[in-house]
Amino acid sequence: MKKFLVLLLLSAMIVGNLFAGGQDEKEMAKAVEVDESAPVTIQFWHAMSGDRIDLIQSIVDKFVAENPNITVEVQYAGSYNDTLNKVKSAYKAGNAPAIFHSYEIGTLGMINSGLVSPVDELADKFNQSIDWDNFFVPVEGYYKYQGQHYSMPFNSSTPLLYYNKTLFEKAGLDPDNPPETYSEVIEAAKALKASGIEKPVTWNLHGWYFEEMIALQDAPFANNDNGRGSELPTEVLFNNEEGKKVFDWWIGMYNDGLFNDVGPGWSNHRAAFGSGEAAIILSSSSDVNLLTKALNEKGWEMGTGFIPHPEGSDGGVAIGGGSLWITNQLTEEQQLAAVKLVKYIANDESQKAWHKGTGYFPVTKSAMDSLDSEGWFEENPNYKTAFDQLLVSPGTLNSSGALLGVFPETREIVQSAIQECYQGKDTQEALDEAAKEVNDLITEWNELIQL
Amino acid sequence: MKQSVFPSKVLPYILLLPTFIILIIFLFYPAFETFRLSFYKVNPYTNATKFAGLYNFKKVFFNPDYGHSFGISILFSLLVVMLGIIISLALSVLLNQNFKGAKIYRTLMIWPYALSPAIAGALFNFLFNPANGIICFFSGNYTWLTSGNSAFIVVALAATWKNLGYNIVFYLTALRNVPSDSLEAAAIDGAGSVKRFFKITLAYISPTTFFLFVMNTTYAYFASFGLIDVLTEGGPVDSTNILIYQLYKDFFVNSRIGYAAAESLVLFCIVVLITVVQFKTTGKKVHYQ
């Protein structure tokens, strides 16, 4: 009798499912039920050193206070590269952290790595909606791939032009009017040079600026929709007309003795700006605080402006920085906890605290509005520039920034090409050779990633 | 004196076991994996592999940048070893004199060795950075690190300086062990201090010199990437991109695992070869007491 009942029940379930078919599709997509009060522990590995370790801890502490069933083990795992290498080893051993922090240029690699679950997928699974419209267009656009958001934006920045208002005035330039186009920068540099600054323009040797300057002209950096198409990118396009414009301008200033080559790294150009040896620099938007202080010490006033672009171009700035990824070896309770945590880190309160503590800009519009109504920008007008620059970015595939699996090497190769041009190589030739070298690496990467 | 003997044949092996376990986990296993992976194509994230024969080695040998790196690595190691040994021997001889505060000076000289390569790099960056390096200011030349040849020299000097402490410790010990009666006898026979140094002291410390030769070569090939990362990142235009730095980048930054494994195997063979040559040539001239 019992057996019969079980059989009946089973067959009823099977038949029921057969007929339920299409009608239940919506039901299937409905949130997975997870006991939200069950105790759960997740690990969170990030790549922010110094004071930022405590700042991240304090944001997480607030999250834990609101979600007492969740325990979060936060760990600083070294640089972005160190973190990624540790995650890979931990994943192989089956104990990867629930959430880890990676840099923007690792995005295509992470998507194809097989280590992560897309944030959108998990958010849908647990009905934890994410209001992507509230994010700045370039931020949302950068982490969207094939219509899906793979990671949660966390620390975002863009390059910014910084200039010394006091030295501008001395050179007879308008201190409230930073140069915007390539020729305006050259004119300002000449005036500054005439006023006694030997090499008034500088920035560090970094491929990031070159990438941004191509995005600002709304030109592609890589093929297949700038690496965002349905096929993996197979070649880079930065040796195009727009790329040459950037090189010609940059190297031209170097050849005319207007630009000081300070090499790679992030300290030399800041030092040159702080000591007045340079009056116009490019640097990360997260340097506002640091550079304002450096100039104040000398009694100088600092201004900020957009990244220069050639006359008549209409692209937009792409973001840099990092985002938070959720790994795919988690229990459902852990997945839910991870989604809640990344959402919390991207909320207005956390992002405002993060912005004030680090200089990275908050990733959402509502956080910016809230800062605005607090009067933050009246006290810190230079922070506003980064937002204004973001707001005018059109969010096209080109201005969203390229995705490439071999981005770290691409930057090295581009930087080497720039140095070759300093030594007198033809800009087009250097670009073509660099592109060829990158293309070989892309071919290899596309094969390896499918193993 | 009677030599003590282990009571059983098993005991020595048990006592050696911890060392072997550590060597196997941290040395032999990784070395074997490196060897194995150099013959595979490896997925940068999942580490999934596919046998590829000599594919990685072909890539290494047909890469023109690799040949360039190879050349400057040899030059770099020659500079670091020669300068390191000559300067540290000279300093050790000075430190070996009896003068006021000698102990303090001896301690200070060892300091650079205690610094991490990254910190040493940061210190040299203070001196040579193109924006406002101290030496740039006084020399009037701001391109020490941004023009190829001088960047190479600065990096080699930094690597040499960083290892001086190590060399000095060994040389000081060696100099203290030179028997004073030999030196006195030579002095009585009328040998001047220069002659005594070259004919007697140098011979007595030759085992140390040879040891340092080998150690400095290994150091120059394997341990200098931290300095380079901080000072030049291998630039300008690969002029400081020695093999170990390229290897570091290919594995830890670019995740080209199979390729990096092949590179490291090649580098390993080069250093073994150099060491063997050193033993066959210089090693024979060493005078052991």
mmCIF file with all atom_site columns, N, CA, C and O in Angstrom, chain B residues 32-42 52-57 257-265:
data_model
loop_
_atom_site.group_PDB
_atom_site.id
_atom_site.type_symbol
_atom_site.label_atom_id
_atom_site.label_alt_id
_atom_site.label_comp_id
_atom_site.label_asym_id
_atom_site.label_entity_id
_atom_site.label_seq_id
_atom_site.pdbx_PDB_ins_code
_atom_site.Cartn_x
_atom_site.Cartn_y
_atom_site.Cartn_z
_atom_site.occupancy
_atom_site.B_iso_or_equiv
_atom_site.pdbx_formal_charge
_atom_site.auth_seq_id
_atom_site.auth_comp_id
_atom_site.auth_asym_id
_atom_site.auth_atom_id
_atom_site.pdbx_PDB_model_num
ATOM 1   N N  . PHE B 1 32  ? 59.998 19.919 -10.503 1.00 0.00 ? 32  PHE B N  1
ATOM 2   C CA . PHE B 1 32  ? 59.471 18.921 -11.416 1.00 0.00 ? 32  PHE B CA 1
ATOM 3   C C  . PHE B 1 32  ? 58.273 19.476 -12.192 1.00 0.00 ? 32  PHE B C  1
ATOM 4   O O  . PHE B 1 32  ? 58.161 19.285 -13.407 1.00 0.00 ? 32  PHE B O  1
ATOM 5   N N  . GLU B 1 33  ? 57.395 20.189 -11.497 1.00 0.00 ? 33  GLU B N  1
ATOM 6   C CA . GLU B 1 33  ? 56.226 20.785 -12.157 1.00 0.00 ? 33  GLU B CA 1
ATOM 7   C C  . GLU B 1 33  ? 56.662 21.762 -13.248 1.00 0.00 ? 33  GLU B C  1
ATOM 8   O O  . GLU B 1 33  ? 56.087 21.813 -14.331 1.00 0.00 ? 33  GLU B O  1
ATOM 9   N N  . THR B 1 34  ? 57.678 22.571 -12.939 1.00 0.00 ? 34  THR B N  1
ATOM 10  C CA . THR B 1 34  ? 58.184 23.522 -13.923 1.00 0.00 ? 34  THR B CA 1
ATOM 11  C C  . THR B 1 34  ? 58.653 22.782 -15.165 1.00 0.00 ? 34  THR B C  1
ATOM 12  O O  . THR B 1 34  ? 58.322 23.146 -16.292 1.00 0.00 ? 34  THR B O  1
ATOM 13  N N  . PHE B 1 35  ? 59.419 21.731 -14.909 1.00 0.00 ? 35  PHE B N  1
ATOM 14  C CA . PHE B 1 35  ? 59.924 20.917 -16.008 1.00 0.00 ? 35  PHE B CA 1
ATOM 15  C C  . PHE B 1 35  ? 58.764 20.364 -16.841 1.00 0.00 ? 35  PHE B C  1
ATOM 16  O O  . PHE B 1 35  ? 58.739 20.486 -18.064 1.00 0.00 ? 35  PHE B O  1
ATOM 17  N N  . ARG B 1 36  ? 57.764 19.837 -16.167 1.00 0.00 ? 36  ARG B N  1
ATOM 18  C CA . ARG B 1 36  ? 56.624 19.222 -16.854 1.00 0.00 ? 36  ARG B CA 1
ATOM 19  C C  . ARG B 1 36  ? 55.841 20.279 -17.653 1.00 0.00 ? 36  ARG B C  1
ATOM 20  O O  . ARG B 1 36  ? 55.571 20.109 -18.837 1.00 0.00 ? 36  ARG B O  1
ATOM 21  N N  . LEU B 1 37  ? 55.523 21.408 -16.977 1.00 0.00 ? 37  LEU B N  1
ATOM 22  C CA . LEU B 1 37  ? 54.667 22.409 -17.614 1.00 0.00 ? 37  LEU B CA 1
ATOM 23  C C  . LEU B 1 37  ? 55.317 23.057 -18.824 1.00 0.00 ? 37  LEU B C  1
ATOM 24  O O  . LEU B 1 37  ? 54.635 23.574 -19.698 1.00 0.00 ? 37  LEU B O  1
ATOM 25  N N  . SER B 1 38  ? 56.654 23.019 -18.883 1.00 0.00 ? 38  SER B N  1
ATOM 26  C CA . SER B 1 38  ? 57.316 23.673 -20.011 1.00 0.00 ? 38  SER B CA 1
ATOM 27  C C  . SER B 1 38  ? 56.989 22.945 -21.321 1.00 0.00 ? 38  SER B C  1
ATOM 28  O O  . SER B 1 38  ? 57.204 23.491 -22.392 1.00 0.00 ? 38  SER B O  1
ATOM 29  N N  . PHE B 1 39  ? 56.471 21.749 -21.226 1.00 0.00 ? 39  PHE B N  1
ATOM 30  C CA . PHE B 1 39  ? 56.097 21.014 -22.439 1.00 0.00 ? 39  PHE B CA 1
ATOM 31  C C  . PHE B 1 39  ? 54.602 21.074 -22.726 1.00 0.00 ? 39  PHE B C  1
ATOM 32  O O  . PHE B 1 39  ? 54.102 20.369 -23.572 1.00 0.00 ? 39  PHE B O  1
ATOM 33  N N  . TYR B 1 40  ? 53.894 21.943 -21.981 1.00 0.00 ? 40  TYR B N  1
ATOM 34  C CA . TYR B 1 40  ? 52.447 22.012 -22.154 1.00 0.00 ? 40  TYR B CA 1
ATOM 35  C C  . TYR B 1 40  ? 51.990 23.420 -22.506 1.00 0.00 ? 40  TYR B C  1
ATOM 36  O O  . TYR B 1 40  ? 52.659 24.403 -22.196 1.00 0.00 ? 40  TYR B O  1
ATOM 37  N N  . LYS B 1 41  ? 50.817 23.479 -23.144 1.00 0.00 ? 41  LYS B N  1
ATOM 38  C CA . LYS B 1 41  ? 50.081 24.735 -23.210 1.00 0.00 ? 41  LYS B CA 1
ATOM 39  C C  . LYS B 1 41  ? 49.170 24.751 -22.000 1.00 0.00 ? 41  LYS B C  1
ATOM 40  O O  . LYS B 1 41  ? 48.507 23.761 -21.713 1.00 0.00 ? 41  LYS B O  1
ATOM 41  N N  . VAL B 1 42  ? 49.143 25.876 -21.283 1.00 0.00 ? 42  VAL B N  1
ATOM 42  C CA . VAL B 1 42  ? 48.410 25.905 -20.022 1.00 0.00 ? 42  VAL B CA 1
ATOM 43  C C  . VAL B 1 42  ? 47.393 27.039 -20.020 1.00 0.00 ? 42  VAL B C  1
ATOM 44  O O  . VAL B 1 42  ? 47.720 28.177 -20.357 1.00 0.00 ? 42  VAL B O  1
ATOM 45  N N  . ALA B 1 52  ? 52.232 20.025 -25.694 1.00 0.00 ? 52  ALA B N  1
ATOM 46  C CA . ALA B 1 52  ? 52.583 20.860 -26.839 1.00 0.00 ? 52  ALA B CA 1
ATOM 47  C C  . ALA B 1 52  ? 54.015 20.613 -27.303 1.00 0.00 ? 52  ALA B C  1
ATOM 48  O O  . ALA B 1 52  ? 54.547 21.380 -28.094 1.00 0.00 ? 52  ALA B O  1
ATOM 49  N N  . GLY B 1 53  ? 54.663 19.569 -26.788 1.00 0.00 ? 53  GLY B N  1
ATOM 50  C CA . GLY B 1 53  ? 56.023 19.281 -27.213 1.00 0.00 ? 53  GLY B CA 1
ATOM 51  C C  . GLY B 1 53  ? 56.954 20.434 -26.945 1.00 0.00 ? 53  GLY B C  1
ATOM 52  O O  . GLY B 1 53  ? 56.972 20.989 -25.845 1.00 0.00 ? 53  GLY B O  1
ATOM 53  N N  . LEU B 1 54  ? 57.693 20.849 -27.972 1.00 0.00 ? 54  LEU B N  1
ATOM 54  C CA . LEU B 1 54  ? 58.686 21.906 -27.793 1.00 0.00 ? 54  LEU B CA 1
ATOM 55  C C  . LEU B 1 54  ? 58.152 23.294 -28.131 1.00 0.00 ? 54  LEU B C  1
ATOM 56  O O  . LEU B 1 54  ? 58.919 24.238 -28.288 1.00 0.00 ? 54  LEU B O  1
ATOM 57  N N  . TYR B 1 55  ? 56.816 23.418 -28.227 1.00 0.00 ? 55  TYR B N  1
ATOM 58  C CA . TYR B 1 55  ? 56.187 24.678 -28.609 1.00 0.00 ? 55  TYR B CA 1
ATOM 59  C C  . TYR B 1 55  ? 56.714 25.866 -27.803 1.00 0.00 ? 55  TYR B C  1
ATOM 60  O O  . TYR B 1 55  ? 57.135 26.877 -28.382 1.00 0.00 ? 55  TYR B O  1
ATOM 61  N N  . ASN B 1 56  ? 56.716 25.721 -26.466 1.00 0.00 ? 56  ASN B N  1
ATOM 62  C CA . ASN B 1 56  ? 57.143 26.847 -25.623 1.00 0.00 ? 56  ASN B CA 1
ATOM 63  C C  . ASN B 1 56  ? 58.618 27.191 -25.846 1.00 0.00 ? 56  ASN B C  1
ATOM 64  O O  . ASN B 1 56  ? 58.995 28.357 -25.866 1.00 0.00 ? 56  ASN B O  1
ATOM 65  N N  . PHE B 1 57  ? 59.443 26.137 -26.000 1.00 0.00 ? 57  PHE B N  1
ATOM 66  C CA . PHE B 1 57  ? 60.872 26.386 -26.215 1.00 0.00 ? 57  PHE B CA 1
ATOM 67  C C  . PHE B 1 57  ? 61.119 27.075 -27.545 1.00 0.00 ? 57  PHE B C  1
ATOM 68  O O  . PHE B 1 57  ? 61.958 27.964 -27.651 1.00 0.00 ? 57  PHE B O  1
ATOM 69  N N  . ILE B 1 257 ? 51.844 30.522 -18.393 1.00 0.00 ? 257 ILE B N  1
ATOM 70  C CA . ILE B 1 257 ? 52.459 29.554 -17.488 1.00 0.00 ? 257 ILE B CA 1
ATOM 71  C C  . ILE B 1 257 ? 53.435 28.618 -18.203 1.00 0.00 ? 257 ILE B C  1
ATOM 72  O O  . ILE B 1 257 ? 54.577 28.450 -17.775 1.00 0.00 ? 257 ILE B O  1
ATOM 73  N N  . GLY B 1 258 ? 53.000 28.027 -19.317 1.00 0.00 ? 258 GLY B N  1
ATOM 74  C CA . GLY B 1 258 ? 53.883 27.108 -20.030 1.00 0.00 ? 258 GLY B CA 1
ATOM 75  C C  . GLY B 1 258 ? 55.129 27.819 -20.540 1.00 0.00 ? 258 GLY B C  1
ATOM 76  O O  . GLY B 1 258 ? 56.254 27.327 -20.397 1.00 0.00 ? 258 GLY B O  1
ATOM 77  N N  . TYR B 1 259 ? 54.916 29.002 -21.089 1.00 0.00 ? 259 TYR B N  1
ATOM 78  C CA . TYR B 1 259 ? 56.022 29.777 -21.634 1.00 0.00 ? 259 TYR B CA 1
ATOM 79  C C  . TYR B 1 259 ? 57.006 30.158 -20.531 1.00 0.00 ? 259 TYR B C  1
ATOM 80  O O  . TYR B 1 259 ? 58.229 30.014 -20.683 1.00 0.00 ? 259 TYR B O  1
ATOM 81  N N  . ALA B 1 260 ? 56.461 30.602 -19.392 1.00 0.00 ? 260 ALA B N  1
ATOM 82  C CA . ALA B 1 260 ? 57.319 30.986 -18.272 1.00 0.00 ? 260 ALA B CA 1
ATOM 83  C C  . ALA B 1 260 ? 58.095 29.781 -17.748 1.00 0.00 ? 260 ALA B C  1
ATOM 84  O O  . ALA B 1 260 ? 59.266 29.903 -17.374 1.00 0.00 ? 260 ALA B O  1
ATOM 85  N N  . ALA B 1 261 ? 57.448 28.602 -17.747 1.00 0.00 ? 261 ALA B N  1
ATOM 86  C CA . ALA B 1 261 ? 58.141 27.395 -17.287 1.00 0.00 ? 261 ALA B CA 1
ATOM 87  C C  . ALA B 1 261 ? 59.325 27.096 -18.208 1.00 0.00 ? 261 ALA B C  1
ATOM 88  O O  . ALA B 1 261 ? 60.421 26.775 -17.736 1.00 0.00 ? 261 ALA B O  1
ATOM 89  N N  . ALA B 1 262 ? 59.117 27.237 -19.518 1.00 0.00 ? 262 ALA B N  1
ATOM 90  C CA . ALA B 1 262 ? 60.209 27.017 -20.464 1.00 0.00 ? 262 ALA B CA 1
ATOM 91  C C  . ALA B 1 262 ? 61.316 28.032 -20.237 1.00 0.00 ? 262 ALA B C  1
ATOM 92  O O  . ALA B 1 262 ? 62.503 27.690 -20.211 1.00 0.00 ? 262 ALA B O  1
ATOM 93  N N  . GLU B 1 263 ? 60.929 29.299 -20.052 1.00 0.00 ? 263 GLU B N  1
ATOM 94  C CA . GLU B 1 263 ? 61.928 30.342 -19.790 1.00 0.00 ? 263 GLU B CA 1
ATOM 95  C C  . GLU B 1 263 ? 62.756 30.001 -18.560 1.00 0.00 ? 263 GLU B C  1
ATOM 96  O O  . GLU B 1 263 ? 63.977 30.166 -18.544 1.00 0.00 ? 263 GLU B O  1
ATOM 97  N N  . SER B 1 264 ? 62.069 29.543 -17.500 1.00 0.00 ? 264 SER B N  1
ATOM 98  C CA . SER B 1 264 ? 62.805 29.312 -16.264 1.00 0.00 ? 264 SER B CA 1
ATOM 99  C C  . SER B 1 264 ? 63.730 28.106 -16.408 1.00 0.00 ? 264 SER B C  1
ATOM 100 O O  . SER B 1 264 ? 64.807 28.072 -15.825 1.00 0.00 ? 264 SER B O  1
ATOM 101 N N  . LEU B 1 265 ? 63.307 27.147 -17.207 1.00 0.00 ? 265 LEU B N  1
ATOM 102 C CA . LEU B 1 265 ? 64.173 25.989 -17.427 1.00 0.00 ? 265 LEU B CA 1
ATOM 103 C C  . LEU B 1 265 ? 65.441 26.402 -18.190 1.00 0.00 ? 265 LEU B C  1
ATOM 104 O O  . LEU B 1 265 ? 66.549 25.970 -17.865 1.00 0.00 ? 265 LEU B O  1
#
